[in-house]
Coordinates of C-alpha atoms in Angstrom, one line a residue:
X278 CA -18.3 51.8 16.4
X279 CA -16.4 50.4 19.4
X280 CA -13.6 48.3 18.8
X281 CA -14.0 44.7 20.4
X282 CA -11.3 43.5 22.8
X283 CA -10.2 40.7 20.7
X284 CA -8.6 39.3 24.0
X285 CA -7.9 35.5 23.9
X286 CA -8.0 32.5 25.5
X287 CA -6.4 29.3 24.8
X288 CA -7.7 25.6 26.1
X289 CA -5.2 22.5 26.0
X290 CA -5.6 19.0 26.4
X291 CA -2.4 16.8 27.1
X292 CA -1.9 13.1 28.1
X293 CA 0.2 11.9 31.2
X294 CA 2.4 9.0 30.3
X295 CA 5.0 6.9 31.8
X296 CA 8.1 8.1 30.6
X297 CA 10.2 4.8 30.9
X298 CA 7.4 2.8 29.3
X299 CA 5.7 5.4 27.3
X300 CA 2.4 4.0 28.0
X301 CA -0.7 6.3 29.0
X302 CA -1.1 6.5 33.3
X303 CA -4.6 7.4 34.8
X304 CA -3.8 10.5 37.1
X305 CA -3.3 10.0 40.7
X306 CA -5.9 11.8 43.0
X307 CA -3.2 13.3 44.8
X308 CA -1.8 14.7 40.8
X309 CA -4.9 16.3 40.0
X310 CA -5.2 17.6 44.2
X311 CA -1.5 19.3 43.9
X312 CA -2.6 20.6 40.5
X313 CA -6.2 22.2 41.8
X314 CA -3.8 23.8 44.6
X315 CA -1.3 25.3 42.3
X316 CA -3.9 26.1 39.4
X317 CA -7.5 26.0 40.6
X318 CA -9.8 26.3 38.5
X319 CA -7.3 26.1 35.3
X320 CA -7.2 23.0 35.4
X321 CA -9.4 20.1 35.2
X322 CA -9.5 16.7 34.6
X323 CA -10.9 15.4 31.2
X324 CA -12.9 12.6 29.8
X325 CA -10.5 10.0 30.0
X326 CA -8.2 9.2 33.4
X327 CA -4.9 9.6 31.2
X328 CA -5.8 13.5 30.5
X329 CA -5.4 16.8 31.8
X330 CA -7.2 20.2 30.5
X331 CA -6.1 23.6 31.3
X332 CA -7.3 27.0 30.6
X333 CA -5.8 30.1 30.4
X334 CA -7.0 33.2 31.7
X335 CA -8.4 36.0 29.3
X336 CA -5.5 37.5 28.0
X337 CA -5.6 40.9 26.6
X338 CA -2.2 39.9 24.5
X339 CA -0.4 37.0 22.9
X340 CA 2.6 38.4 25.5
X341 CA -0.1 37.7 28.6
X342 CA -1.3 34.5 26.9
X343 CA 2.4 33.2 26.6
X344 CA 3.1 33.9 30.5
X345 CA -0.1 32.1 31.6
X346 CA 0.2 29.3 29.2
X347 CA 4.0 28.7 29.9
X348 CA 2.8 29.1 33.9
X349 CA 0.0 26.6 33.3
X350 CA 2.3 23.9 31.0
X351 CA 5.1 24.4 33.9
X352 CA 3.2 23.6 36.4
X353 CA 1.7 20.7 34.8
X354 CA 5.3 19.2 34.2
X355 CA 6.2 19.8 37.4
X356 CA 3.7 18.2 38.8
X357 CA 3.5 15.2 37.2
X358 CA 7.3 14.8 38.0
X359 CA 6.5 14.5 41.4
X360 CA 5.1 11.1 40.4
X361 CA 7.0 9.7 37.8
X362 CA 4.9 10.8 34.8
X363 CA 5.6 13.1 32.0
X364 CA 2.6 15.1 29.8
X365 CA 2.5 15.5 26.0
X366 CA 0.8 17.5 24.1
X367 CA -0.3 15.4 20.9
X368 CA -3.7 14.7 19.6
X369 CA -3.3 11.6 19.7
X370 CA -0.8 8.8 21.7
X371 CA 0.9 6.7 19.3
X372 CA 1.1 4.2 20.8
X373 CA -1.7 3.1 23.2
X374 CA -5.4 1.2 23.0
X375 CA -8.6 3.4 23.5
X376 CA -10.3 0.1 25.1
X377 CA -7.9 -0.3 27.5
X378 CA -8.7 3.3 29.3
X379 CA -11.1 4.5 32.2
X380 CA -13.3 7.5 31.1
X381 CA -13.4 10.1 34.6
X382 CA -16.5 9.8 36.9
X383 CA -17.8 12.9 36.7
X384 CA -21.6 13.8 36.2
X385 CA -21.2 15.9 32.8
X386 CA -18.9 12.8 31.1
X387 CA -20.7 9.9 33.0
X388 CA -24.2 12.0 30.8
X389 CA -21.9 11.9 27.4
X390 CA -21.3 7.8 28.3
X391 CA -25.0 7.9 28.5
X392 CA -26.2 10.4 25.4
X393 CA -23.4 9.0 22.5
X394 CA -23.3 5.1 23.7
X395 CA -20.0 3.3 22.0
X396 CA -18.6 6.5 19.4
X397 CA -17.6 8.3 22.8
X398 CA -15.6 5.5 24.3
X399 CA -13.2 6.2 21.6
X400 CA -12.1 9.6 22.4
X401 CA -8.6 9.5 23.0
X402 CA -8.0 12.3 21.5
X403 CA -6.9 16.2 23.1
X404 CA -7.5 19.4 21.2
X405 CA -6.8 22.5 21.0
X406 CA -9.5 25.8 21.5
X407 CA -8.8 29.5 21.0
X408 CA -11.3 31.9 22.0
X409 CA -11.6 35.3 20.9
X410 CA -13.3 38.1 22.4
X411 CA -16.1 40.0 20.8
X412 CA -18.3 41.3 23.2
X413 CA -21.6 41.3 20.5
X414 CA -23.8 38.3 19.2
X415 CA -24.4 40.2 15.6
X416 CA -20.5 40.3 15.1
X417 CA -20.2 36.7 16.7
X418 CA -22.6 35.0 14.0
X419 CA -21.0 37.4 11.0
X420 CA -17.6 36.4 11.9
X421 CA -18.3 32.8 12.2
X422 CA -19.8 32.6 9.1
X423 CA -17.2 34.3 7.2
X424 CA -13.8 32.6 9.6
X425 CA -14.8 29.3 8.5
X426 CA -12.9 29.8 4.9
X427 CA -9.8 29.6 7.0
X428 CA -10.5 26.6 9.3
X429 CA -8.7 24.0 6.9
X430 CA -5.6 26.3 7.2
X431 CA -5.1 26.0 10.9
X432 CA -6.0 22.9 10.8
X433 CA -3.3 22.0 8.5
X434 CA -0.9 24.2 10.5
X435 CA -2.1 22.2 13.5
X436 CA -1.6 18.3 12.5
X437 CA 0.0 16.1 15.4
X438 CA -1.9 12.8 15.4
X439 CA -0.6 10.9 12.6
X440 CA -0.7 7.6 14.4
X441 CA -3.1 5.6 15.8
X442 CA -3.3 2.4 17.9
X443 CA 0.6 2.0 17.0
X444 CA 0.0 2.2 13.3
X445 CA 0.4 5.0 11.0
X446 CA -2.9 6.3 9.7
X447 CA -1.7 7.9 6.3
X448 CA -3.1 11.1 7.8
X449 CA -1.8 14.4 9.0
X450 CA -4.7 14.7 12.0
X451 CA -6.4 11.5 12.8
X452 CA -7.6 13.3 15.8
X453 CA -10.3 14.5 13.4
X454 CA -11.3 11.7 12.0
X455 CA -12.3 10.0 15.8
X456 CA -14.2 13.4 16.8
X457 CA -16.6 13.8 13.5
X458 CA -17.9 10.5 14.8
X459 CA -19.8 12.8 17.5
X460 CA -23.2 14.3 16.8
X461 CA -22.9 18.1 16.0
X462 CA -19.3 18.5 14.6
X463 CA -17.5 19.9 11.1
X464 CA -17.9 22.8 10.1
X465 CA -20.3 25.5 11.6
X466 CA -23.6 26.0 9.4
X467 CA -24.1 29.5 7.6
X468 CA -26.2 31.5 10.0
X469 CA -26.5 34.7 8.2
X470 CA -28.3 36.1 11.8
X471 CA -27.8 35.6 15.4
X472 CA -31.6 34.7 15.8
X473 CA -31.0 32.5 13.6
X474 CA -28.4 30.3 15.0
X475 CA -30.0 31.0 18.6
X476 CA -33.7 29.5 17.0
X477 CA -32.0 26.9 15.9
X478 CA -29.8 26.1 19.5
X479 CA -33.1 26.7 21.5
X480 CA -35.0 24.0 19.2
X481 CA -32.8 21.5 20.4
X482 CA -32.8 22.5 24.2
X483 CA -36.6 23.0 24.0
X484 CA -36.8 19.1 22.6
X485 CA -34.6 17.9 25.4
X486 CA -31.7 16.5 22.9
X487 CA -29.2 18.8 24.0
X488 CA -29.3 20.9 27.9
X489 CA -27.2 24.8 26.4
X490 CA -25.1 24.7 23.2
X491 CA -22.1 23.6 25.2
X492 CA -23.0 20.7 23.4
X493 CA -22.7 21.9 20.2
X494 CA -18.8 21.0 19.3
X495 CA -18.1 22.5 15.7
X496 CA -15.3 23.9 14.6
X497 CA -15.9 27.5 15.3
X498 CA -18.9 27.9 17.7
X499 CA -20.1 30.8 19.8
X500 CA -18.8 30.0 23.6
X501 CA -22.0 28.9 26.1
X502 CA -19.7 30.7 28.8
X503 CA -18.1 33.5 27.1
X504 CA -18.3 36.6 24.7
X505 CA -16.1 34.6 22.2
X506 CA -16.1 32.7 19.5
X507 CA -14.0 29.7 20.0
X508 CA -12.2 27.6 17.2
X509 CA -11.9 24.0 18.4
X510 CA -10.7 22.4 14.5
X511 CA -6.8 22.0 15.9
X512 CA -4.8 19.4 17.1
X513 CA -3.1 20.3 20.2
X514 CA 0.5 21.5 20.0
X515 CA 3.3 19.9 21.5
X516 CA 5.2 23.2 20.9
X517 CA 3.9 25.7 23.1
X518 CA 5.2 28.7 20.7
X519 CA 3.8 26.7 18.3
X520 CA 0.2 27.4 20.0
X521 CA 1.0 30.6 20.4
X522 CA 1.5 31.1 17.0
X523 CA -1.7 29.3 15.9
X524 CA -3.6 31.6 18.9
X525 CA -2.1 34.6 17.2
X526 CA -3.3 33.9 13.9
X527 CA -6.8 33.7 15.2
X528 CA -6.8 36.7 16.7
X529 CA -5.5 38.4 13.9
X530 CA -8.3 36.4 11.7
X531 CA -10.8 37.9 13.6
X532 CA -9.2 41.6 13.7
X533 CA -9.2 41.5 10.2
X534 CA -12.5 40.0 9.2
X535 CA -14.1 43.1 11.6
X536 CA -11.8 45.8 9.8
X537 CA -13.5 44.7 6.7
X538 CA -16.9 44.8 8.0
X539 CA -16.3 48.4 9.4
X540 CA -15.6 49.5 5.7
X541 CA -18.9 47.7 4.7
X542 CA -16.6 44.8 3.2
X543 CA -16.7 41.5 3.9
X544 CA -15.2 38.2 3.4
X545 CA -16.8 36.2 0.9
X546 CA -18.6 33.3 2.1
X547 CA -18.1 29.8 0.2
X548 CA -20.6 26.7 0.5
X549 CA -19.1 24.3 3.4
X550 CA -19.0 21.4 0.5
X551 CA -16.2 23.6 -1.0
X552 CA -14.7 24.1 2.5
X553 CA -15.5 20.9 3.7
X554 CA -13.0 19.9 0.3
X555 CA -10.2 21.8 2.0
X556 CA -10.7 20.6 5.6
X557 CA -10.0 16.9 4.6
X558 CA -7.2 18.0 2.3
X559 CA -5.6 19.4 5.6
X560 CA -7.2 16.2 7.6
X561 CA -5.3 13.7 5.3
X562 CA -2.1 15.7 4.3
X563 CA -1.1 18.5 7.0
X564 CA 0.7 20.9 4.9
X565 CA 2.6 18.9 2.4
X566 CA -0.1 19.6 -0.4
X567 CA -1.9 22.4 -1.5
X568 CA -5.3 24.0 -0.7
X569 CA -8.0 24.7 -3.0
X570 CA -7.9 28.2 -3.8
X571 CA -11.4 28.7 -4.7
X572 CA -11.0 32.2 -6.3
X573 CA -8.1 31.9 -8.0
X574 CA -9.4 28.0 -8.8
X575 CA -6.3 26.4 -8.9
X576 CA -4.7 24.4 -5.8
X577 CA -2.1 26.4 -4.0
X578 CA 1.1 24.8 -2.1
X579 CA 0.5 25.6 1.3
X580 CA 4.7 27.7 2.0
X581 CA 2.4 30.1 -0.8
X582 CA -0.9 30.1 0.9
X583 CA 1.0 31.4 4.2
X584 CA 2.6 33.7 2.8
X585 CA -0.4 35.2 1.3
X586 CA -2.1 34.5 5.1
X587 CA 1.0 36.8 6.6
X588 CA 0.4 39.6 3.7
X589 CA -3.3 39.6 4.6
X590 CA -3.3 39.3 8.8
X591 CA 0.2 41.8 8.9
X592 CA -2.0 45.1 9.7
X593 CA -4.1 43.2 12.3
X594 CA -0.6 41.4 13.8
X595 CA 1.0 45.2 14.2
X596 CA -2.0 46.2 16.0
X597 CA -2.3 43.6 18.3
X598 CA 1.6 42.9 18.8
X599 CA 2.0 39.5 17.7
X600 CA 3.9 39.9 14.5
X601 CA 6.7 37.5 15.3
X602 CA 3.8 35.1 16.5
X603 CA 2.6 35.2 13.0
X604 CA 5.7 34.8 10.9
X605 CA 6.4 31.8 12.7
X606 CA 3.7 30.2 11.1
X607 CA 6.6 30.1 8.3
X608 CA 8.2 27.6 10.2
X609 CA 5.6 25.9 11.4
X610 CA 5.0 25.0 7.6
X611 CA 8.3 23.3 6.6
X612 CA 7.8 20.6 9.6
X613 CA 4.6 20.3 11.9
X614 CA 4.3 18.1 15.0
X615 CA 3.0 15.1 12.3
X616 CA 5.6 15.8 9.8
X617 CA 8.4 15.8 13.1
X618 CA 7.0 12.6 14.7
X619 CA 7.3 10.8 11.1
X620 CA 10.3 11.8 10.6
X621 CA 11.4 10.1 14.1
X622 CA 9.7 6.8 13.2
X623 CA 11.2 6.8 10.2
X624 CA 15.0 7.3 11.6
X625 CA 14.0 4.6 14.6
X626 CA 12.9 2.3 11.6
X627 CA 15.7 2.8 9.4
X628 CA 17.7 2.1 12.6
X629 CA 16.6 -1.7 13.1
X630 CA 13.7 -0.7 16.1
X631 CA 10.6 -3.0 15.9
X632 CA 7.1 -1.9 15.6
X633 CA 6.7 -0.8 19.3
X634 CA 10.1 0.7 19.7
X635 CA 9.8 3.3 17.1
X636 CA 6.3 4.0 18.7
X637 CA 8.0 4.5 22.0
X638 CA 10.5 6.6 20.0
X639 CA 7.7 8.9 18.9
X640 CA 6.4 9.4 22.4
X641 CA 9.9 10.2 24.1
X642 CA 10.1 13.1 21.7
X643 CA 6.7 14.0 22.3
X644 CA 8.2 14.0 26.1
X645 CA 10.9 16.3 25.2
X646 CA 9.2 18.7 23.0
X647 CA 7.1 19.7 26.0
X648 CA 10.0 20.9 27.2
X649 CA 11.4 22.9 24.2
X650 CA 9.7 26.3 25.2
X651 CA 9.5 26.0 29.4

């Protein structure tokens, strides 16, 4: 059997703001010019004025993947530098009113204005996608089936959008809560087959509804463009070791989930009302509580459940050289991007600042995390 490449790819969103202010800024032309000339096709503009998407390369390593992402994120700093803005990389802006912004004229979003009506408008919101390759449709639609188990966990892992509109939401990743608003989201269905899942794509292309399953936006979805499958559940990381880490793990997912299929084993497969359990326990509480562990059938603290994720995913990590990637996901557990900006509207609180001010308190170290790994 050949081995697939298991390259990856990671896809970021981030928001330019102004960093006296902290308020969102539509980008310049001349932003998004300078950043086609440095980047081209890396980078694109998004839905909304106020974002910026980039793309790195296929990367045959989480080493490659950390010089093009650190290449891309650079650049993208740099650049908006040159006119007095600053990026972040949270899923959501504390801080600022999704009314207030200017979606990007642009055929395929102008069509999306047009399909989804009102529940669109409200997408200020940036992700974070992970593509891994595998280079065969079978193994694409077994993998999928069986990787969703493990979507709660990095989404949980993931959680940086615990604030909206300048209020806190009580959850971990509001960023979730805006995007399953959106026709065809959540969790992937069960395709046992890849005829099956491409009958059931091709029914809805055949009717009109949807042009290529590009407009299918689950959680884990076979790429339209790309021999990958592409997990699209996390928030986007204002930490770019952080996303490393989080691209690491699902490589090593996926590595591991085809070792066991090459020894006629597989993962077992759980009804997405059980997972769909465990996906809002990491929607509402990050990874301060537990996940259901559906064998064992108790609820297991999340510091355990990693370390069981590091004991199960160390093989694959040796193989594929990201080991240290992976046992940073230790770290990642004691304080994620939503547990971090709490904590600094709690001090800014506790301090005296108003309402606003600890908002703007958020975003300035949402500003300087950017920085942390550049």
């Amino acid at each position: 059997m050949i081995t697939p490449a298991f390259s990856i790819g990671i896809e970021e969103e981030y928001l330019l703001v102004d960093p006296t202010t902290c308020a969102l800024v539509e980008a310049p032309k001349s932003l998004m010019t300078a950043l086609t000339q440095d980047l081209g096709d890396q980078v694109s503009p998004e839905f909304l004025q106020c974002q910026v998407e980039i793309g790195t390369k296929p990367c045959a390593t989480i080493n490659d993947a950390r010089d093009d992402l650190k290449r891309l994120r650079s650049a993208v700093l740099t650049r908006a530098a040159d006119h007095g803005l600053a990026p972040i990389a949270a899923s959501c802006h504390p801080l600022a009113d999704w009314k207030k912004q200017t979606p990007t004229d642009k055929d395929r979003y102008n069509q999306l204005g047009r399909d989804l009506g009102g529940v669109v408008r409200r997408m200020l919101i940036c992700g974070m996608h992970v593509h891994v390759g595998l280079d065969d449709n079978a193994l694409r639609a077994d993998l999928m089936r069986q990787a969703s188990y493990f979507l709660p966990h990095l989404l949980a892992l993931s959680t940086s959008s615990p604030f909206w509109q300048g209020e806190d939401t009580g959850l971990a990743s509001y960023r979730i809560s805006v995007f399953d608003n959106l026709p065809r989201t959540g969790l992937p269905p069960q395709f046992s087959t890849w005829a099956e899942f491409d009958r059931s794509v091709q029914l809805l292309v055949d009717l009109g509804v949807i042009e290529d399953s590009s407009k299918i936006w689950w959680d884990l979805r076979p790429s339209s463009r790309f021999p990958t499958l592409e997990t699209r559940i996390m928030d986007v990381q204002p930490r770019m070791e952080h996303a490393l880490t989080l691209a690491a793990i699902n490589q090593c997912l996926m590595r591991m989930l085809w070792r066991l299929r090459v020894k006629n084993q597989r993962w077992r497969v759980y009804d997405r009302f059980l997972i769909e359990e465990n996906r809002w326990r990491a929607q509402r509480y990050g990874t301060t509580e537990g996940l259901i562990d559906y064998g064992r059938g108790e609820i297991v603290p999340f510091p355990e459940l990693v370390e069981e994720l590091i004991d199960l995913l160390e093989e694959d990590a040796g193989v594929l050289g990201c080991a240290s990637e992976l046992h940073r996901a230790r770290d990642m557990v004691k304080a994620t991007s939503a547990t971090r900006q709490l904590a600094v509207r709690n001090a800014a609180r506790d301090s005296g600042a108003d309402a606003d001010s600890q908002m703007r308190a958020v975003v300035t170290h949402l500003i300087d995390e950017f920085h942390a790994d550049l």
